[in-house]
XYZ file of C-alpha atoms in Angstrom:
113
model
C 39.266 4.086 7.584
C 41.269 1.837 9.891
C 40.433 -1.171 12.018
C 40.944 -1.298 15.777
C 44.479 -2.705 15.462
C 45.482 -0.479 12.537
C 47.314 2.670 13.610
C 47.528 6.037 11.895
C 50.993 7.515 11.438
C 51.663 11.187 10.674
C 54.682 13.293 9.747
C 54.827 14.456 13.373
C 54.914 11.018 15.027
C 56.546 8.848 12.350
C 60.071 8.775 13.811
C 58.824 7.954 17.320
C 56.139 5.420 16.371
C 57.837 3.713 13.426
C 61.593 4.226 13.393
C 62.054 3.793 17.155
C 59.608 0.913 17.515
C 60.823 -2.181 19.356
C 58.795 -4.407 17.004
C 58.635 -4.420 13.186
C 56.231 -1.887 11.676
C 54.244 -2.357 8.462
C 53.343 1.012 6.971
C 50.668 1.343 4.288
C 51.093 4.555 2.282
C 47.647 5.326 0.881
C 45.128 8.039 -0.060
C 41.356 8.278 0.191
C 40.953 8.663 -3.589
C 43.023 5.539 -4.372
C 40.804 2.598 -5.366
C 43.401 -0.155 -4.840
C 44.214 1.396 -1.433
C 40.567 1.142 -0.395
C 40.421 -2.451 -1.673
C 43.426 -3.386 0.470
C 42.139 -1.721 3.654
C 40.193 -4.757 4.953
C 43.220 -7.023 4.362
C 45.504 -4.588 6.194
C 43.057 -4.558 9.116
C 42.888 -8.384 9.270
C 46.684 -8.676 9.219
C 46.925 -5.992 11.927
C 44.681 -8.112 14.137
C 46.487 -11.376 13.424
C 49.925 -9.901 14.141
C 48.883 -7.721 17.095
C 51.611 -7.620 19.720
C 54.275 -8.806 17.264
C 54.023 -6.130 14.563
C 52.638 -2.611 14.483
C 50.497 -2.025 11.402
C 49.561 1.474 10.377
C 48.719 3.828 7.578
C 50.151 7.087 6.293
C 47.772 9.263 4.269
C 50.129 10.624 1.590
C 47.940 13.678 0.974
C 48.029 14.742 4.625
C 51.612 13.607 5.334
C 53.598 14.515 2.249
C 56.911 14.916 4.070
C 57.023 11.275 5.103
C 55.917 10.127 1.645
C 58.671 12.215 0.035
C 61.237 11.025 2.556
C 60.666 7.429 1.448
C 60.287 8.207 -2.272
C 56.684 7.036 -2.447
C 55.788 7.403 -6.124
C 52.834 5.035 -6.405
C 50.208 3.929 -3.936
C 49.466 1.707 -2.266
C 53.070 1.223 -1.164
C 53.845 -1.000 1.793
C 57.098 -0.581 3.686
C 58.168 -2.905 6.478
C 60.492 -1.264 8.995
C 62.673 -3.164 11.432
C 65.122 -1.437 13.770
C 64.449 1.870 11.989
C 65.249 0.585 8.500
C 63.143 -0.503 5.528
C 63.570 -4.268 5.182
C 60.756 -5.028 2.704
C 58.778 -3.036 0.149
C 55.761 -3.769 -2.042
C 54.163 -1.365 -4.496
C 50.601 -1.946 -5.619
C 47.788 -3.982 -4.138
C 48.876 -7.315 -2.677
C 46.930 -10.184 -1.184
C 46.886 -11.410 2.392
C 49.268 -14.310 1.682
C 51.843 -11.877 0.240
C 51.567 -9.709 3.344
C 51.974 -12.736 5.588
C 55.105 -13.870 3.715
C 56.509 -10.358 3.961
C 55.919 -10.233 7.719
C 56.796 -13.822 8.587
C 60.338 -13.351 7.287
C 60.912 -10.702 9.999
C 58.606 -11.669 12.860
C 58.633 -14.403 15.422
C 56.084 -17.025 14.519
C 53.203 -17.384 16.957
C 53.623 -20.449 19.159
């Protein structure tokens, strides 16, 4: 359930792929049974394509990766966390539109020339 530019993060690779990333990382905490999560999936995929090379965009399935979800106190899904230099710099809970995602990212990413 991810587009070609949308990554999948797991408990096992989260520290390496997200916390040690040299670019900001947008993480979508979701679950298969979550309606709003499924509604947001196409938007996440579009944003992943538009920001390719400047931001990593990926998903964490909270059912399969409970340790990471607990570590970041994920209580409702979808929850979006934006990591930069290993730290959470932005957070959104609930379904958000593309323009909200762009605003969230643009504050922390170099604008495309």
